[in-house]
XYZ file of N, CA and C in Angstrom:
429
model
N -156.916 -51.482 -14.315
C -156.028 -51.718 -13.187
C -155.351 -53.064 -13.394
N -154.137 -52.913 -13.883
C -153.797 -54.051 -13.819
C -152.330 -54.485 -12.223
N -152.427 -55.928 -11.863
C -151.280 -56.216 -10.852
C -150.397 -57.082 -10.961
N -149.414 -56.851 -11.051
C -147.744 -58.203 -11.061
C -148.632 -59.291 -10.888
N -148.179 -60.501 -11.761
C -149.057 -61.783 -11.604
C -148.062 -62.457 -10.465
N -149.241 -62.960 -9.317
C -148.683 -63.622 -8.055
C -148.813 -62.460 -7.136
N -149.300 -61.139 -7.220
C -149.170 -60.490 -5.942
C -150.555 -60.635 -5.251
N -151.363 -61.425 -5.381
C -152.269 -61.337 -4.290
C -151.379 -62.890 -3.204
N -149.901 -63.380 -3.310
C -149.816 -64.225 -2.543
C -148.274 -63.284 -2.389
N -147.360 -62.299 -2.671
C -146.724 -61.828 -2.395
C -145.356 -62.598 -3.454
N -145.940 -63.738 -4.176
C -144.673 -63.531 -4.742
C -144.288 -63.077 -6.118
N -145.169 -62.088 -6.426
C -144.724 -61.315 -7.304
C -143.465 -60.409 -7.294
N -143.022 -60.344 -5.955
C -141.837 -59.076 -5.582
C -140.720 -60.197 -5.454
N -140.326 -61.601 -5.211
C -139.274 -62.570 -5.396
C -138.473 -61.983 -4.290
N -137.481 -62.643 -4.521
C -136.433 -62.468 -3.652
C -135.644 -61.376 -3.631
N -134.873 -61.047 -2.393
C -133.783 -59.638 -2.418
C -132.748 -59.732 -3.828
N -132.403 -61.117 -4.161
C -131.644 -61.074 -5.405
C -132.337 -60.727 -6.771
N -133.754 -61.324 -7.045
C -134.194 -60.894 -7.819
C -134.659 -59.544 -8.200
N -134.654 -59.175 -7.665
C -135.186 -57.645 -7.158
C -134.648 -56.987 -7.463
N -133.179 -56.861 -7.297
C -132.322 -56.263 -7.344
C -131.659 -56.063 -9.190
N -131.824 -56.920 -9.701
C -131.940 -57.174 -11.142
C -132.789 -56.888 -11.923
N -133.880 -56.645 -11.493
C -135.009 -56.300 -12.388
C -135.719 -55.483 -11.100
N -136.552 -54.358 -12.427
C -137.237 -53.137 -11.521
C -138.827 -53.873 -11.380
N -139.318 -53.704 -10.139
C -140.581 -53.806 -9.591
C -141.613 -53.379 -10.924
N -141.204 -52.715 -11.646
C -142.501 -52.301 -12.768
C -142.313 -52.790 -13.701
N -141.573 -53.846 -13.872
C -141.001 -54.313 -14.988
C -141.826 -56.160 -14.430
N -142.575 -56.258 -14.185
C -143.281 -57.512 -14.740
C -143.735 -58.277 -15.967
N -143.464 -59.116 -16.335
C -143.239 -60.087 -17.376
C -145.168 -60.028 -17.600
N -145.333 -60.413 -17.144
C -147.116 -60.239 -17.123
C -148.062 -59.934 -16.154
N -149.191 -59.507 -16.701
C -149.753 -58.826 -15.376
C -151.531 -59.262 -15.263
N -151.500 -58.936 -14.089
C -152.528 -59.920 -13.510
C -154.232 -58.584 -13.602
N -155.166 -59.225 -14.312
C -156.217 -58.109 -15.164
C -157.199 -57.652 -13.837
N -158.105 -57.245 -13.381
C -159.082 -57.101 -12.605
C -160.103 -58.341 -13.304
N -160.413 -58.232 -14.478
C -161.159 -59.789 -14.532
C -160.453 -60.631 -13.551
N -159.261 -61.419 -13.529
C -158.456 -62.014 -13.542
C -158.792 -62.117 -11.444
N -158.481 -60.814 -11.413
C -158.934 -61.114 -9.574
C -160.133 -61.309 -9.256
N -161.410 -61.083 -10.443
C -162.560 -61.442 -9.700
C -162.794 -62.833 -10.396
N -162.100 -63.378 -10.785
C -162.334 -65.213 -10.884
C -161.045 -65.963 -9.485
N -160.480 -64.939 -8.230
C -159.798 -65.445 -7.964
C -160.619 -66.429 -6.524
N -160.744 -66.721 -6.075
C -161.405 -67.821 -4.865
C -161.132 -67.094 -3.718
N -159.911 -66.814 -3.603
C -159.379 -66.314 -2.355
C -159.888 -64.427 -2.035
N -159.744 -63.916 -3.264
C -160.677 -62.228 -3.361
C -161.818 -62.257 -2.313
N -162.799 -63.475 -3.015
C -164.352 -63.540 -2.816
C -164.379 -64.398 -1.370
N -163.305 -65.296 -0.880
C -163.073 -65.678 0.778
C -163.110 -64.266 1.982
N -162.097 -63.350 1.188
C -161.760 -62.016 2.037
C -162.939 -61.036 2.081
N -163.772 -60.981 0.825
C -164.653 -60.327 0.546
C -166.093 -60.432 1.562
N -165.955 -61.809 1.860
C -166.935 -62.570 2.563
C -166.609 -62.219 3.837
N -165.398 -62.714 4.142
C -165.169 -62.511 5.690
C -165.115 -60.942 6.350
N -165.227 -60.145 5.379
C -165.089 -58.944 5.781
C -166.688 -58.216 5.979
N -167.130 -58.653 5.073
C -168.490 -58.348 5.135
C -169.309 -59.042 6.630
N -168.845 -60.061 6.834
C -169.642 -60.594 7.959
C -169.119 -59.781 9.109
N -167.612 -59.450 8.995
C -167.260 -58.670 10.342
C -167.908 -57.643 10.443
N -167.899 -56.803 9.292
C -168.412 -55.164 9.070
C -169.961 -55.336 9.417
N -170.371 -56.222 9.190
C -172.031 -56.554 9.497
C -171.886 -56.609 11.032
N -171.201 -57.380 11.425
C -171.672 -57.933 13.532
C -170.871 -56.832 13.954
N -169.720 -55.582 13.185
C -169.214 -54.249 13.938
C -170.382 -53.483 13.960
N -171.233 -53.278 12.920
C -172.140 -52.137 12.926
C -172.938 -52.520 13.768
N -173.218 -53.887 13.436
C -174.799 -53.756 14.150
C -174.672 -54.066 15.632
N -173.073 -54.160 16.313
C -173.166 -53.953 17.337
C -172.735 -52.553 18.435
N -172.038 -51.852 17.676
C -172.094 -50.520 17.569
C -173.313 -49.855 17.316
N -174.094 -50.136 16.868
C -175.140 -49.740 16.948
C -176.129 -49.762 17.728
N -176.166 -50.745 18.242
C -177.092 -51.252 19.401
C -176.718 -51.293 20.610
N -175.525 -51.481 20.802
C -175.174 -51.682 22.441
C -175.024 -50.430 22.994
N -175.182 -49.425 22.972
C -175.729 -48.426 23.928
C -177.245 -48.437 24.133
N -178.083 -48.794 23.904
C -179.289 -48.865 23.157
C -179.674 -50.297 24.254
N -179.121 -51.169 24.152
C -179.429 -52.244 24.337
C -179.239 -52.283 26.002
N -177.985 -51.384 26.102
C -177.611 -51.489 27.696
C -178.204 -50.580 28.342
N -178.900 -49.420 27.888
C -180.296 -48.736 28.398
C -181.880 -49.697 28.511
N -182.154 -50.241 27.686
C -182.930 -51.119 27.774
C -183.052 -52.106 28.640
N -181.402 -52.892 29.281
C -181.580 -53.130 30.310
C -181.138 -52.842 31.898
N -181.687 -51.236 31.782
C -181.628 -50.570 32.958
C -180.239 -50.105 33.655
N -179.481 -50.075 32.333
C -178.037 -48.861 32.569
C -178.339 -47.874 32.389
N -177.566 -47.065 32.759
C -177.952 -45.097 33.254
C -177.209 -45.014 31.776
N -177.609 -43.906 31.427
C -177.265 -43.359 29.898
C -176.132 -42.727 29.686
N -175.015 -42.198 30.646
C -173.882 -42.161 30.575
C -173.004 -43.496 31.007
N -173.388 -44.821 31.942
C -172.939 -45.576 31.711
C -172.810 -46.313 30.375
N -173.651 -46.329 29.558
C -173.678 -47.251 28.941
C -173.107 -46.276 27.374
N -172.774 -45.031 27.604
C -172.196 -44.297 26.367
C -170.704 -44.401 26.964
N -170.674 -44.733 28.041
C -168.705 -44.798 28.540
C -168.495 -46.227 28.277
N -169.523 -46.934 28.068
C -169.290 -48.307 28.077
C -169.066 -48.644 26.120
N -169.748 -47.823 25.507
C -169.360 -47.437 24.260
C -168.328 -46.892 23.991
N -167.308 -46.021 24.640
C -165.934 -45.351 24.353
C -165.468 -46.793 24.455
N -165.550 -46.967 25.985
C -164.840 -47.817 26.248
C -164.315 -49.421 25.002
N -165.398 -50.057 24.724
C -165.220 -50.515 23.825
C -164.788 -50.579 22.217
N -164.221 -49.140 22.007
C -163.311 -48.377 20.988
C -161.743 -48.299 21.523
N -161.442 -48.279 22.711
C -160.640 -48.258 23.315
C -159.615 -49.798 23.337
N -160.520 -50.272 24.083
C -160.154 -51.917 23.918
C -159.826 -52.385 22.667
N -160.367 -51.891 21.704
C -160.013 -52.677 20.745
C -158.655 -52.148 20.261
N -157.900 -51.084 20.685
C -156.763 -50.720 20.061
C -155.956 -51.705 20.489
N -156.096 -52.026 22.073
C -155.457 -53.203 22.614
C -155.615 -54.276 22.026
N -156.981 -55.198 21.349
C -157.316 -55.945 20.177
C -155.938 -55.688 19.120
N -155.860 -54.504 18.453
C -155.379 -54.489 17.189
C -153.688 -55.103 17.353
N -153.392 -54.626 18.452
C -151.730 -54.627 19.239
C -151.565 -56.064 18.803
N -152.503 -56.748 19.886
C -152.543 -57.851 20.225
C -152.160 -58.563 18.653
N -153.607 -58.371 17.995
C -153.502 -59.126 16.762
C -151.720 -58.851 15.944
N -151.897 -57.915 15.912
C -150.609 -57.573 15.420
C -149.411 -58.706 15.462
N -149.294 -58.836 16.340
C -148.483 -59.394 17.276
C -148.523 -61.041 17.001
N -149.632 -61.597 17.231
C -150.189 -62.935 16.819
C -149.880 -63.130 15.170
N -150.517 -62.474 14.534
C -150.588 -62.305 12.526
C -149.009 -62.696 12.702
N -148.250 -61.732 13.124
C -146.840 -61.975 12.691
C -146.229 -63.394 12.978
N -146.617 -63.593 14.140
C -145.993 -64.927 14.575
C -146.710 -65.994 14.226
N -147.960 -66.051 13.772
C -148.274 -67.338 13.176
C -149.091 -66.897 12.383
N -149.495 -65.856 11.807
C -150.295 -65.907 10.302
C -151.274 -65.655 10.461
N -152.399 -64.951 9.567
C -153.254 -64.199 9.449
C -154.677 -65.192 9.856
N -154.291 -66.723 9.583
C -155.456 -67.151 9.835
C -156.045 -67.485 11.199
N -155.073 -67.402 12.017
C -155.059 -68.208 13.404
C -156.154 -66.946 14.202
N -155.710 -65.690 14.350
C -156.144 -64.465 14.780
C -157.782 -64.049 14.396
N -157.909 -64.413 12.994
C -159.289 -64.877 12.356
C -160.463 -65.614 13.122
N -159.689 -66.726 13.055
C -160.585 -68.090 13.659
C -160.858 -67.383 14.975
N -160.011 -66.945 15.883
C -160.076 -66.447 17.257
C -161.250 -65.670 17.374
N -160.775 -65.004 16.579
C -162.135 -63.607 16.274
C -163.447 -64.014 16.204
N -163.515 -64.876 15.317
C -164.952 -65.169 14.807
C -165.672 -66.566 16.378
N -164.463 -66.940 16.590
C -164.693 -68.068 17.829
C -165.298 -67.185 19.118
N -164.562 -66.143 19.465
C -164.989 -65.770 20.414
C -166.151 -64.764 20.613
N -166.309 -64.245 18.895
C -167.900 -63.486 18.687
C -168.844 -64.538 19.197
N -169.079 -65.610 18.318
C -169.406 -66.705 18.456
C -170.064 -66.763 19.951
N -168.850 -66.980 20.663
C -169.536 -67.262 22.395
C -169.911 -65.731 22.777
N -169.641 -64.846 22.547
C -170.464 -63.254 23.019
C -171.703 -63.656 22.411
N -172.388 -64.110 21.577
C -173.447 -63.488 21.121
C -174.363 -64.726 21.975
N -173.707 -65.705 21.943
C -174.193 -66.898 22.797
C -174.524 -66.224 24.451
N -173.835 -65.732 24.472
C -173.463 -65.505 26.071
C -174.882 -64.498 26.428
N -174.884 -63.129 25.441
C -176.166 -62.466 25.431
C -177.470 -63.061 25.245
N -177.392 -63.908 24.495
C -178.842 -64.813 24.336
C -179.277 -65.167 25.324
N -178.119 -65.709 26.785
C -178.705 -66.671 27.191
C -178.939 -65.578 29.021
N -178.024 -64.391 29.006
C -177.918 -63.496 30.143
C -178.092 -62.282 29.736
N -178.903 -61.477 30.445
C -178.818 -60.143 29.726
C -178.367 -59.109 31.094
N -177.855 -60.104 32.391
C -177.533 -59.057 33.175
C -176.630 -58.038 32.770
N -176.335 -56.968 33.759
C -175.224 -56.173 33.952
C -173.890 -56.165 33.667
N -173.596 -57.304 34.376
C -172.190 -57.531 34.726
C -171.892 -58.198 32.987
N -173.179 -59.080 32.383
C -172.717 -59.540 31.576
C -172.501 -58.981 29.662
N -173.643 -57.696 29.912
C -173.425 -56.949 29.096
C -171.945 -56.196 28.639
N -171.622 -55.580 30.076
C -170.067 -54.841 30.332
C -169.353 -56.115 29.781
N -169.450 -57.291 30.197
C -168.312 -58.379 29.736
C -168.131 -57.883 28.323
N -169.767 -58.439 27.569
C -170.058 -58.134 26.112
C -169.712 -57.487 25.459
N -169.629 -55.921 25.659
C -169.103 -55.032 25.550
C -167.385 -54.997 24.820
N -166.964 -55.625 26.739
C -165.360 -55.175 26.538
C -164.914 -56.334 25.561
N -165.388 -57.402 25.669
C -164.401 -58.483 25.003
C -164.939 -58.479 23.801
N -166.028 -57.643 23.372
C -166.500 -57.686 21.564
C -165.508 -56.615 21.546
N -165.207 -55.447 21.933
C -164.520 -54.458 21.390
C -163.131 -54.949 21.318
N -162.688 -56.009 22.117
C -161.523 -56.390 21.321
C -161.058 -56.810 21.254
N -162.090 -57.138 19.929
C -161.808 -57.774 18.570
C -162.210 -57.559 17.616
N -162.134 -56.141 17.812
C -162.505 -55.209 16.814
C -160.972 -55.501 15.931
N -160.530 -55.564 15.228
C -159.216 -55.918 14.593
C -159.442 -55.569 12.804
């Protein structure tokens, strides 16, 4: 597998003028799969994704579970599971929206900031009201 050297930062594709002069498959040199796994930034994304995919599952996993345990009725707390699939489409909008206007990292930090205080928040309350919080505002940021 090889990729246009510079496209993991986008400027492998240049400008509308350049472009236009030379065909997209026509790269001067090309960038190896060795080549991306010595890159810094691969193994940053690689990381950050893994930690998300880790605190999605394992809270998908548990929070129906968890909100029976503390004495939600078992269709509340499976609507409280839609529900938080739901929200996050509103999450994705949102992000959308943010990424464009100021960049992929800002939306990030948010994400991980406000897991951050959910998981804080459960440690320290395990009522009702504060689970449903838990719930809605982890789902989204599901992103």
């Amino acid at each position: 597998m090889a990729l246009p050297k510079g496209s993991l930062d986008g400027s492998a594709f240049g400008s509308a003028a350049e472009t236009s002069n030379e065909t997209l498959g026509s790269a001067k040199s090309e960038l190896k799969a060795s080549d991306l796994l010595r890159d810094s930034k691969l193994w940053y994304l690689l990381v950050i994704y893994a930690i998300c995919g880790f605190q999605d599952f394992f809270v998908a996993t548990h929070v129906v579970a968890f909100a029976r345990d503390q004495g939600m009725g078992a269709v509340v707390s499976g609507n409280l599971f839609a529900l938080m699939g739901l929200v996050g489409v509103a999450g994705v909008l949102m992000t959308g929206f943010v990424s464009d206007r100021f960049g992929p990292m800002l939306p990030t930090l948010i994400c991980f900031a406000i897991r951050i205080a959910l998981f804080g928040l459960v440690m320290v309350t395990t009522s009702v009201v504060a689970i449903i919080g838990f719930t809605l505002v982890y789902g989204f940021t599901f992103w």
